[in-house]
């Protein structure tokens, strides 16, 4: 059981890391391409603004200095292009500063689309309340479809279902639902909250007011994939083609994954080929998805081919792409290949991205090679890579699987201390107490209780698990009721039963020391 949970824990980490690789790859490519294309090797305002890596630096100061040097005032289209590139790179503060500077220029005429981008940036930088106030303060002529959709997007990002639905109703009453984007936002919100049954009605409403776009169909296919509904997915694809909309790589990626889960090998192979035909240097993130899909289908040769293709298309692989490829090799059982690729990453990257190291670390731990994992972790630190919560969590699960309570406690404490606030992992806590109880390890139970208390996570169930260990060991803990009162934890029927049971046993010296 613990072995399976360890595999799932490591698998989850790899999947999450792979998921996040797509956006980062696009952003990094955008930064590189923009700097090269916009500047052409010359000193331009765009180059200066895009080089403001640190948030404390001011875009307004840069623009004013540019003008003071005698350059022509920047034109709106140029600034809008720079704002788009900054948003792609998630450098929202500088993008917002440029938007705010433009609002103060009498010779720059702003349109609703400019204010929509401005609102979105305010939401990201200063929060939703500021974005709502900005919207309310806009002139009536600017509170139209585009700015309303931007506010809707902010509600969706913040998962505010009631506000999103209320705004959607108001937009309908004002005739602001003339495109698919607001509906796409609402479908995304339903998917996020597992309200998949609401999606058909939203799509029906969309079709009454406008036409679905490729994003609508891709979201619809995502719903089909969540429901494991191959038949409906194929109808959606047919409808998309009848509407003369070109499927993109996301379309075929979603279908491939659905077919794979349903053992439709031939169909999955076909859609995977279609997906690859839709990839290009402009859709760099698609390659990571190709690697993942071929890996999940066990196509080792195809994984190698795609990786070689990526290297021929792009000057340099980024951390996220190395992470994805190393994850693929680990999943395919090519550990030697994963180690070789990791060494290549070390020699060319220089970023010390711990996520990449954690993938290889996870592979050692998953194979039960704890000594090798320890050695590898020490080497990481020597090379300037800082372990994170996931690093220590992997060790925690690894030693829990080995039923080594002392080591488990050691790494669990390091994991908890590595974060400002720990998000309780109920599964880990349950498994830990299970092993501790099996071994009647009352010292481990006491140490674990102290760690959980310091993390702000003690409750009735945890105290009951703690008491079960004492009961199994045939020992009586000291002042448990007092400790529970101090921790503001209620006693339930099971607590009273365990306290009554252990009160008849010998007193333990351990609780006297650790309490």
Short mmCIF file of N, CA, C and O in Angstrom, two decimals, residues 163-288:
data_model
loop_
_atom_site.label_atom_id
_atom_site.label_comp_id
_atom_site.label_asym_id
_atom_site.label_seq_id
_atom_site.Cartn_x
_atom_site.Cartn_y
_atom_site.Cartn_z
N UNK A 163 -20.15 35.67 -8.41
CA UNK A 163 -19.88 36.94 -9.09
C UNK A 163 -19.78 36.75 -10.60
O UNK A 163 -20.26 37.59 -11.38
N UNK A 164 -19.16 35.67 -11.01
CA UNK A 164 -19.03 35.40 -12.44
C UNK A 164 -20.40 35.18 -13.08
O UNK A 164 -20.70 35.73 -14.16
N UNK A 165 -21.25 34.40 -12.42
CA UNK A 165 -22.58 34.14 -12.97
C UNK A 165 -23.42 35.41 -13.00
O UNK A 165 -24.17 35.64 -13.97
N UNK A 166 -23.31 36.26 -11.97
CA UNK A 166 -24.07 37.51 -11.93
C UNK A 166 -23.62 38.45 -13.04
O UNK A 166 -24.45 39.10 -13.71
N UNK A 167 -22.31 38.54 -13.25
CA UNK A 167 -21.79 39.41 -14.31
C UNK A 167 -22.17 38.87 -15.68
O UNK A 167 -22.52 39.65 -16.59
N UNK A 168 -22.16 37.56 -15.83
CA UNK A 168 -22.55 36.95 -17.11
C UNK A 168 -24.00 37.29 -17.44
O UNK A 168 -24.34 37.61 -18.59
N UNK A 169 -24.87 37.27 -16.43
CA UNK A 169 -26.28 37.61 -16.64
C UNK A 169 -26.42 39.08 -17.05
O UNK A 169 -27.17 39.41 -17.97
N UNK A 170 -25.66 39.94 -16.39
CA UNK A 170 -25.72 41.37 -16.71
C UNK A 170 -25.19 41.62 -18.12
O UNK A 170 -25.74 42.45 -18.88
N UNK A 171 -24.14 40.92 -18.49
CA UNK A 171 -23.59 41.06 -19.85
C UNK A 171 -24.60 40.61 -20.89
O UNK A 171 -24.72 41.20 -21.97
N UNK A 172 -25.37 39.57 -20.57
CA UNK A 172 -26.41 39.09 -21.48
C UNK A 172 -27.49 40.15 -21.66
O UNK A 172 -27.94 40.42 -22.78
N UNK A 173 -27.89 40.78 -20.55
CA UNK A 173 -28.92 41.82 -20.61
C UNK A 173 -28.47 43.04 -21.39
O UNK A 173 -29.27 43.73 -22.02
N UNK A 174 -27.16 43.30 -21.38
CA UNK A 174 -26.61 44.47 -22.08
C UNK A 174 -26.18 44.16 -23.52
O UNK A 174 -25.70 45.04 -24.22
N UNK A 175 -26.33 42.89 -23.92
CA UNK A 175 -25.94 42.52 -25.27
C UNK A 175 -24.44 42.43 -25.47
O UNK A 175 -23.94 42.70 -26.57
N UNK A 176 -23.72 42.04 -24.42
CA UNK A 176 -22.26 41.97 -24.48
C UNK A 176 -21.75 40.55 -24.73
O UNK A 176 -20.57 40.27 -24.48
N UNK A 177 -22.61 39.65 -25.19
CA UNK A 177 -22.18 38.27 -25.39
C UNK A 177 -22.13 37.92 -26.87
O UNK A 177 -22.62 36.88 -27.31
N UNK A 178 -21.48 38.78 -27.62
CA UNK A 178 -21.42 38.59 -29.08
C UNK A 178 -20.22 37.80 -29.56
O UNK A 178 -19.99 37.70 -30.76
N UNK A 179 -19.42 37.27 -28.62
CA UNK A 179 -18.29 36.43 -29.03
C UNK A 179 -18.19 35.26 -28.05
O UNK A 179 -18.86 35.23 -27.01
N UNK A 180 -17.34 34.31 -28.37
CA UNK A 180 -17.27 33.07 -27.58
C UNK A 180 -16.49 33.23 -26.28
O UNK A 180 -16.65 32.42 -25.36
N UNK A 181 -15.65 34.26 -26.17
CA UNK A 181 -14.73 34.35 -25.04
C UNK A 181 -15.40 34.31 -23.66
O UNK A 181 -14.96 33.54 -22.79
N UNK A 182 -16.46 35.09 -23.40
CA UNK A 182 -17.09 35.00 -22.07
C UNK A 182 -17.60 33.59 -21.75
O UNK A 182 -17.48 33.12 -20.62
N UNK A 183 -18.19 32.95 -22.75
CA UNK A 183 -18.69 31.58 -22.55
C UNK A 183 -17.53 30.63 -22.25
O UNK A 183 -17.65 29.72 -21.41
N UNK A 184 -16.40 30.82 -22.94
CA UNK A 184 -15.22 29.98 -22.69
C UNK A 184 -14.75 30.13 -21.25
O UNK A 184 -14.34 29.16 -20.60
N UNK A 185 -14.78 31.37 -20.75
CA UNK A 185 -14.41 31.60 -19.35
C UNK A 185 -15.33 30.81 -18.41
O UNK A 185 -14.86 30.19 -17.44
N UNK A 186 -16.62 30.82 -18.70
CA UNK A 186 -17.58 30.13 -17.82
C UNK A 186 -17.42 28.61 -17.91
O UNK A 186 -17.55 27.90 -16.90
N UNK A 187 -17.11 28.10 -19.10
CA UNK A 187 -16.86 26.66 -19.23
C UNK A 187 -15.62 26.28 -18.42
O UNK A 187 -15.61 25.26 -17.72
N UNK A 188 -14.59 27.12 -18.49
CA UNK A 188 -13.37 26.86 -17.70
C UNK A 188 -13.69 26.83 -16.21
O UNK A 188 -13.16 25.99 -15.47
N UNK A 189 -14.55 27.74 -15.78
CA UNK A 189 -14.93 27.78 -14.37
C UNK A 189 -15.66 26.50 -13.96
O UNK A 189 -15.43 25.96 -12.86
N UNK A 190 -16.53 26.01 -14.82
CA UNK A 190 -17.25 24.75 -14.53
C UNK A 190 -16.29 23.58 -14.44
O UNK A 190 -16.41 22.72 -13.55
N UNK A 191 -15.33 23.53 -15.35
CA UNK A 191 -14.35 22.44 -15.34
C UNK A 191 -13.54 22.49 -14.05
O UNK A 191 -13.30 21.47 -13.40
N UNK A 192 -13.14 23.69 -13.68
CA UNK A 192 -12.32 23.88 -12.48
C UNK A 192 -13.05 23.39 -11.23
O UNK A 192 -12.43 22.83 -10.32
N UNK A 193 -14.35 23.60 -11.18
CA UNK A 193 -15.13 23.24 -9.99
C UNK A 193 -15.87 21.91 -10.12
O UNK A 193 -16.68 21.56 -9.27
N UNK A 194 -15.59 21.18 -11.19
CA UNK A 194 -16.21 19.88 -11.37
C UNK A 194 -17.69 19.93 -11.69
O UNK A 194 -18.39 18.92 -11.54
N UNK A 195 -18.19 21.08 -12.14
CA UNK A 195 -19.61 21.23 -12.48
C UNK A 195 -19.81 20.95 -13.97
O UNK A 195 -20.31 21.80 -14.73
N UNK A 196 -19.43 19.78 -14.39
CA UNK A 196 -19.44 19.45 -15.81
C UNK A 196 -20.86 19.38 -16.39
O UNK A 196 -21.05 19.58 -17.59
N UNK A 197 -21.83 19.14 -15.53
CA UNK A 197 -23.21 19.03 -16.01
C UNK A 197 -23.75 20.36 -16.51
O UNK A 197 -24.74 20.41 -17.24
N UNK A 198 -23.10 21.47 -16.12
CA UNK A 198 -23.56 22.79 -16.56
C UNK A 198 -23.05 23.17 -17.95
O UNK A 198 -23.57 24.10 -18.57
N UNK A 199 -22.04 22.47 -18.42
CA UNK A 199 -21.39 22.85 -19.68
C UNK A 199 -22.31 22.77 -20.89
O UNK A 199 -22.33 23.70 -21.71
N UNK A 200 -23.12 21.71 -21.08
CA UNK A 200 -23.99 21.67 -22.26
C UNK A 200 -24.92 22.88 -22.37
O UNK A 200 -25.14 23.40 -23.46
N UNK A 201 -25.44 23.36 -21.24
CA UNK A 201 -26.34 24.53 -21.26
C UNK A 201 -25.57 25.78 -21.68
O UNK A 201 -26.09 26.62 -22.46
N UNK A 202 -24.35 25.93 -21.20
CA UNK A 202 -23.54 27.09 -21.58
C UNK A 202 -23.26 27.06 -23.08
O UNK A 202 -23.36 28.09 -23.77
N UNK A 203 -22.93 25.89 -23.60
CA UNK A 203 -22.65 25.77 -25.03
C UNK A 203 -23.91 26.05 -25.85
O UNK A 203 -23.86 26.70 -26.90
N UNK A 204 -25.05 25.59 -25.35
CA UNK A 204 -26.33 25.86 -26.02
C UNK A 204 -26.60 27.36 -26.08
O UNK A 204 -26.99 27.90 -27.13
N UNK A 205 -26.39 28.05 -24.96
CA UNK A 205 -26.58 29.51 -24.92
C UNK A 205 -25.61 30.21 -25.87
O UNK A 205 -25.97 31.18 -26.55
N UNK A 206 -24.38 29.72 -25.89
CA UNK A 206 -23.36 30.30 -26.78
C UNK A 206 -23.82 30.24 -28.23
O UNK A 206 -23.74 31.23 -28.97
N UNK A 207 -24.31 29.07 -28.63
CA UNK A 207 -24.73 28.88 -30.03
C UNK A 207 -25.92 29.75 -30.40
O UNK A 207 -26.10 30.09 -31.58
N UNK A 208 -26.73 30.14 -29.42
CA UNK A 208 -27.88 31.00 -29.69
C UNK A 208 -27.45 32.45 -29.94
O UNK A 208 -28.15 33.21 -30.62
N UNK A 209 -26.29 32.84 -29.40
CA UNK A 209 -25.84 34.22 -29.49
C UNK A 209 -24.67 34.44 -30.45
O UNK A 209 -24.51 35.52 -31.01
N UNK A 210 -23.86 33.42 -30.62
CA UNK A 210 -22.66 33.56 -31.47
C UNK A 210 -22.21 32.17 -31.90
O UNK A 210 -22.98 31.21 -31.80
N UNK A 211 -20.97 32.06 -32.36
CA UNK A 211 -20.44 30.77 -32.81
C UNK A 211 -19.28 30.32 -31.94
O UNK A 211 -18.45 31.15 -31.53
N UNK A 212 -19.19 29.03 -31.65
CA UNK A 212 -18.05 28.52 -30.89
C UNK A 212 -16.76 28.74 -31.67
O UNK A 212 -16.76 28.76 -32.89
N UNK A 213 -15.64 28.89 -30.95
CA UNK A 213 -14.34 28.93 -31.61
C UNK A 213 -13.55 27.69 -31.23
O UNK A 213 -14.07 26.80 -30.54
N UNK A 214 -12.30 27.60 -31.66
CA UNK A 214 -11.53 26.39 -31.41
C UNK A 214 -11.30 26.18 -29.91
O UNK A 214 -11.26 25.04 -29.43
N UNK A 215 -11.22 27.28 -29.14
CA UNK A 215 -11.05 27.15 -27.69
C UNK A 215 -12.29 26.51 -27.07
O UNK A 215 -12.19 25.65 -26.18
N UNK A 216 -13.46 26.92 -27.55
CA UNK A 216 -14.72 26.33 -27.05
C UNK A 216 -14.70 24.82 -27.25
O UNK A 216 -15.01 24.04 -26.34
N UNK A 217 -14.37 24.42 -28.48
CA UNK A 217 -14.37 22.99 -28.79
C UNK A 217 -13.30 22.25 -27.98
O UNK A 217 -13.53 21.12 -27.52
N UNK A 218 -12.15 22.87 -27.77
CA UNK A 218 -11.11 22.22 -26.97
C UNK A 218 -11.55 22.04 -25.52
O UNK A 218 -11.28 21.02 -24.89
N UNK A 219 -12.24 23.05 -24.98
CA UNK A 219 -12.78 22.93 -23.62
C UNK A 219 -13.85 21.85 -23.56
O UNK A 219 -13.93 21.07 -22.60
N UNK A 220 -14.67 21.79 -24.58
CA UNK A 220 -15.72 20.76 -24.65
C UNK A 220 -15.08 19.37 -24.68
O UNK A 220 -15.53 18.44 -24.01
N UNK A 221 -14.01 19.23 -25.45
CA UNK A 221 -13.30 17.95 -25.50
C UNK A 221 -12.68 17.61 -24.15
O UNK A 221 -12.62 16.44 -23.77
N UNK A 222 -12.22 18.64 -23.44
CA UNK A 222 -11.68 18.41 -22.10
C UNK A 222 -12.74 17.84 -21.17
O UNK A 222 -12.47 16.94 -20.36
N UNK A 223 -13.96 18.36 -21.30
CA UNK A 223 -15.08 17.82 -20.51
C UNK A 223 -15.32 16.36 -20.87
O UNK A 223 -15.51 15.50 -20.00
N UNK A 224 -15.31 16.06 -22.18
CA UNK A 224 -15.50 14.67 -22.63
C UNK A 224 -14.41 13.76 -22.06
O UNK A 224 -14.69 12.63 -21.64
N UNK A 225 -13.18 14.27 -22.04
CA UNK A 225 -12.07 13.48 -21.50
C UNK A 225 -12.27 13.23 -20.01
O UNK A 225 -11.99 12.14 -19.51
N UNK A 226 -12.75 14.25 -19.30
CA UNK A 226 -13.00 14.10 -17.86
C UNK A 226 -14.08 13.06 -17.59
O UNK A 226 -14.03 12.34 -16.59
N UNK A 227 -15.06 13.00 -18.49
CA UNK A 227 -16.15 12.03 -18.36
C UNK A 227 -15.84 10.70 -19.04
O UNK A 227 -16.66 9.79 -19.02
N UNK A 228 -14.65 10.63 -19.66
CA UNK A 228 -14.24 9.43 -20.39
C UNK A 228 -15.25 9.07 -21.48
O UNK A 228 -15.54 7.89 -21.72
N UNK A 229 -15.77 10.07 -22.16
CA UNK A 229 -16.84 9.91 -23.15
C UNK A 229 -16.27 10.03 -24.56
O UNK A 229 -16.22 11.12 -25.15
N UNK A 230 -15.85 8.91 -25.13
CA UNK A 230 -15.24 8.91 -26.46
C UNK A 230 -16.27 9.26 -27.53
O UNK A 230 -15.99 10.03 -28.46
N UNK A 231 -17.46 8.73 -27.41
CA UNK A 231 -18.50 8.94 -28.44
C UNK A 231 -18.83 10.43 -28.59
O UNK A 231 -18.88 10.95 -29.71
N UNK A 232 -19.05 11.12 -27.49
CA UNK A 232 -19.36 12.55 -27.56
C UNK A 232 -18.16 13.34 -28.08
O UNK A 232 -18.32 14.28 -28.87
N UNK A 233 -16.96 12.96 -27.68
CA UNK A 233 -15.76 13.65 -28.15
C UNK A 233 -15.64 13.58 -29.66
O UNK A 233 -15.28 14.57 -30.32
N UNK A 234 -15.95 12.42 -30.22
CA UNK A 234 -15.87 12.28 -31.68
C UNK A 234 -16.94 13.11 -32.37
O UNK A 234 -16.72 13.66 -33.47
N UNK A 235 -18.11 13.25 -31.76
CA UNK A 235 -19.15 14.12 -32.32
C UNK A 235 -18.71 15.58 -32.27
O UNK A 235 -18.98 16.36 -33.20
N UNK A 236 -18.05 15.96 -31.19
CA UNK A 236 -17.55 17.34 -31.06
C UNK A 236 -16.52 17.63 -32.14
O UNK A 236 -16.54 18.70 -32.76
N UNK A 237 -15.62 16.68 -32.37
CA UNK A 237 -14.60 16.87 -33.42
C UNK A 237 -15.25 17.00 -34.79
O UNK A 237 -14.85 17.85 -35.59
N UNK A 238 -16.27 16.19 -35.05
CA UNK A 238 -16.97 16.26 -36.33
C UNK A 238 -17.66 17.62 -36.49
O UNK A 238 -17.61 18.24 -37.56
N UNK A 239 -18.28 18.11 -35.43
CA UNK A 239 -18.95 19.41 -35.46
C UNK A 239 -17.94 20.53 -35.71
O UNK A 239 -18.21 21.46 -36.47
N UNK A 240 -16.78 20.42 -35.07
CA UNK A 240 -15.72 21.41 -35.26
C UNK A 240 -15.31 21.49 -36.73
O UNK A 240 -15.18 22.58 -37.30
N UNK A 241 -15.13 20.34 -37.34
CA UNK A 241 -14.71 20.32 -38.75
C UNK A 241 -15.80 20.82 -39.67
O UNK A 241 -15.53 21.51 -40.66
N UNK A 242 -17.06 20.49 -39.36
CA UNK A 242 -18.19 20.98 -40.17
C UNK A 242 -18.30 22.50 -40.09
O UNK A 242 -18.75 23.14 -41.05
N UNK A 243 -17.89 23.05 -38.96
CA UNK A 243 -17.91 24.51 -38.80
C UNK A 243 -16.73 25.17 -39.50
O UNK A 243 -16.56 26.39 -39.44
N UNK A 244 -15.91 24.35 -40.18
CA UNK A 244 -14.74 24.83 -40.92
C UNK A 244 -13.75 25.56 -40.01
O UNK A 244 -13.15 26.56 -40.38
N UNK A 245 -13.61 25.02 -38.80
CA UNK A 245 -12.61 25.50 -37.85
C UNK A 245 -11.46 24.51 -37.84
O UNK A 245 -11.68 23.30 -37.75
N UNK A 246 -10.26 25.01 -37.96
CA UNK A 246 -9.10 24.13 -37.96
C UNK A 246 -8.78 23.66 -36.55
O UNK A 246 -8.54 24.48 -35.66
N UNK A 247 -8.75 22.34 -36.32
CA UNK A 247 -8.31 21.85 -35.01
C UNK A 247 -6.85 22.26 -34.80
O UNK A 247 -6.08 22.35 -35.75
N UNK A 248 -6.46 22.50 -33.56
CA UNK A 248 -5.06 22.82 -33.28
C UNK A 248 -4.42 21.66 -32.53
O UNK A 248 -5.04 20.61 -32.33
N UNK A 249 -3.19 21.86 -32.08
CA UNK A 249 -2.49 20.76 -31.43
C UNK A 249 -3.15 20.37 -30.12
O UNK A 249 -3.11 19.20 -29.71
N UNK A 250 -3.80 21.33 -29.45
CA UNK A 250 -4.49 21.03 -28.19
C UNK A 250 -5.66 20.08 -28.45
O UNK A 250 -5.92 19.17 -27.66
N UNK A 251 -6.35 20.31 -29.56
CA UNK A 251 -7.47 19.43 -29.94
C UNK A 251 -7.02 17.98 -30.00
O UNK A 251 -7.63 17.09 -29.38
N UNK A 252 -5.97 17.76 -30.74
CA UNK A 252 -5.50 16.39 -30.94
C UNK A 252 -4.80 15.83 -29.71
O UNK A 252 -4.83 14.62 -29.48
N UNK A 253 -4.20 16.68 -28.92
CA UNK A 253 -3.59 16.22 -27.67
C UNK A 253 -4.65 15.66 -26.73
O UNK A 253 -4.49 14.59 -26.13
N UNK A 254 -5.77 16.40 -26.60
CA UNK A 254 -6.85 15.97 -25.73
C UNK A 254 -7.46 14.66 -26.22
O UNK A 254 -7.73 13.74 -25.43
N UNK A 255 -7.67 14.56 -27.52
CA UNK A 255 -8.23 13.34 -28.09
C UNK A 255 -7.29 12.15 -27.91
O UNK A 255 -7.72 11.04 -27.57
N UNK A 256 -6.00 12.38 -28.13
CA UNK A 256 -5.02 11.30 -27.98
C UNK A 256 -5.05 10.74 -26.56
O UNK A 256 -5.05 9.52 -26.35
N UNK A 257 -5.09 11.62 -25.59
CA UNK A 257 -5.10 11.18 -24.21
C UNK A 257 -6.38 10.40 -23.89
O UNK A 257 -6.35 9.39 -23.17
N UNK A 258 -7.50 10.86 -24.44
CA UNK A 258 -8.77 10.15 -24.23
C UNK A 258 -8.74 8.77 -24.86
O UNK A 258 -9.15 7.78 -24.25
N UNK A 259 -8.25 8.69 -26.08
CA UNK A 259 -8.15 7.39 -26.76
C UNK A 259 -7.20 6.45 -26.02
O UNK A 259 -7.47 5.25 -25.87
N UNK A 260 -6.10 7.01 -25.54
CA UNK A 260 -5.13 6.18 -24.81
C UNK A 260 -5.75 5.58 -23.57
O UNK A 260 -5.57 4.39 -23.28
N UNK A 261 -6.50 6.39 -22.82
CA UNK A 261 -7.12 5.89 -21.59
C UNK A 261 -8.14 4.80 -21.88
O UNK A 261 -8.40 3.95 -21.02
N UNK A 262 -8.71 4.81 -23.08
CA UNK A 262 -9.72 3.82 -23.44
C UNK A 262 -9.17 2.71 -24.34
O UNK A 262 -9.94 2.00 -24.98
N UNK A 263 -7.83 2.61 -24.37
CA UNK A 263 -7.15 1.54 -25.11
C UNK A 263 -7.48 1.56 -26.60
O UNK A 263 -7.46 0.51 -27.25
N UNK A 264 -7.80 2.71 -27.14
CA UNK A 264 -8.03 2.85 -28.60
C UNK A 264 -6.68 3.19 -29.24
O UNK A 264 -6.42 4.34 -29.63
N UNK A 265 -5.81 2.20 -29.32
CA UNK A 265 -4.41 2.42 -29.68
C UNK A 265 -4.27 3.00 -31.08
O UNK A 265 -3.52 3.95 -31.31
N UNK A 266 -5.01 2.43 -32.03
CA UNK A 266 -4.90 2.90 -33.42
C UNK A 266 -5.36 4.35 -33.55
O UNK A 266 -4.71 5.17 -34.21
N UNK A 267 -6.47 4.68 -32.93
CA UNK A 267 -6.98 6.05 -32.99
C UNK A 267 -6.03 7.02 -32.29
O UNK A 267 -5.81 8.14 -32.76
N UNK A 268 -5.47 6.59 -31.16
CA UNK A 268 -4.52 7.44 -30.44
C UNK A 268 -3.29 7.72 -31.30
O UNK A 268 -2.80 8.86 -31.34
N UNK A 269 -2.82 6.70 -32.00
CA UNK A 269 -1.68 6.89 -32.88
C UNK A 269 -1.97 7.86 -34.00
O UNK A 269 -1.13 8.68 -34.38
N UNK A 270 -3.19 7.79 -34.53
CA UNK A 270 -3.60 8.67 -35.63
C UNK A 270 -3.68 10.13 -35.17
O UNK A 270 -3.17 11.03 -35.84
N UNK A 271 -4.33 10.36 -34.03
CA UNK A 271 -4.47 11.74 -33.54
C UNK A 271 -3.13 12.30 -33.09
O UNK A 271 -2.88 13.51 -33.18
N UNK A 272 -2.23 11.42 -32.65
CA UNK A 272 -0.90 11.88 -32.24
C UNK A 272 -0.11 12.38 -33.45
O UNK A 272 0.62 13.38 -33.37
N UNK A 273 -0.29 11.70 -34.58
CA UNK A 273 0.36 12.16 -35.82
C UNK A 273 -0.23 13.50 -36.26
O UNK A 273 0.50 14.39 -36.71
N UNK A 274 -1.54 13.62 -36.14
CA UNK A 274 -2.19 14.89 -36.49
C UNK A 274 -1.68 16.01 -35.59
O UNK A 274 -1.44 17.15 -36.03
N UNK A 275 -1.51 15.68 -34.32
CA UNK A 275 -1.01 16.68 -33.37
C UNK A 275 0.38 17.16 -33.77
O UNK A 275 0.67 18.36 -33.77
N UNK A 276 1.25 16.21 -34.11
CA UNK A 276 2.61 16.59 -34.48
C UNK A 276 2.63 17.48 -35.72
O UNK A 276 3.46 18.38 -35.85
N UNK A 277 1.69 17.24 -36.65
CA UNK A 277 1.62 18.06 -37.86
C UNK A 277 1.23 19.50 -37.56
O UNK A 277 1.45 20.39 -38.37
N UNK A 278 0.65 19.72 -36.37
CA UNK A 278 0.22 21.07 -35.97
C UNK A 278 1.29 21.79 -35.16
O UNK A 278 1.09 22.94 -34.77
N UNK A 279 2.39 21.11 -34.87
CA UNK A 279 3.43 21.74 -34.06
C UNK A 279 4.42 22.48 -34.95
O UNK A 279 4.68 22.10 -36.09
N UNK A 280 4.98 23.53 -34.37
CA UNK A 280 5.99 24.33 -35.08
C UNK A 280 6.78 25.11 -34.03
O UNK A 280 6.53 25.00 -32.83
N UNK A 281 7.71 25.90 -34.49
CA UNK A 281 8.49 26.71 -33.56
C UNK A 281 7.62 27.71 -32.82
O UNK A 281 7.95 28.14 -31.72
N UNK A 282 6.48 28.08 -33.42
CA UNK A 282 5.56 29.02 -32.78
C UNK A 282 4.74 28.35 -31.67
O UNK A 282 4.12 29.02 -30.86
N UNK A 283 4.66 27.03 -31.71
CA UNK A 283 3.91 26.29 -30.68
C UNK A 283 4.88 25.39 -29.91
O UNK A 283 4.68 24.18 -29.82
N UNK A 284 5.91 25.99 -29.38
CA UNK A 284 6.99 25.24 -28.74
C UNK A 284 6.48 24.35 -27.61
O UNK A 284 6.96 23.23 -27.42
N UNK A 285 5.50 24.84 -26.85
CA UNK A 285 5.01 24.04 -25.73
C UNK A 285 4.35 22.74 -26.16
O UNK A 285 4.19 21.82 -25.37
N UNK A 286 3.96 22.66 -27.44
CA UNK A 286 3.33 21.42 -27.92
C UNK A 286 4.30 20.25 -27.88
O UNK A 286 3.88 19.10 -27.71
N UNK A 287 5.58 20.53 -28.02
CA UNK A 287 6.56 19.44 -28.05
C UNK A 287 6.62 18.70 -26.70
O UNK A 287 6.79 17.48 -26.66
N UNK A 288 6.51 19.45 -25.61
CA UNK A 288 6.50 18.79 -24.30
C UNK A 288 5.30 17.88 -24.15
O UNK A 288 5.39 16.80 -23.57
#
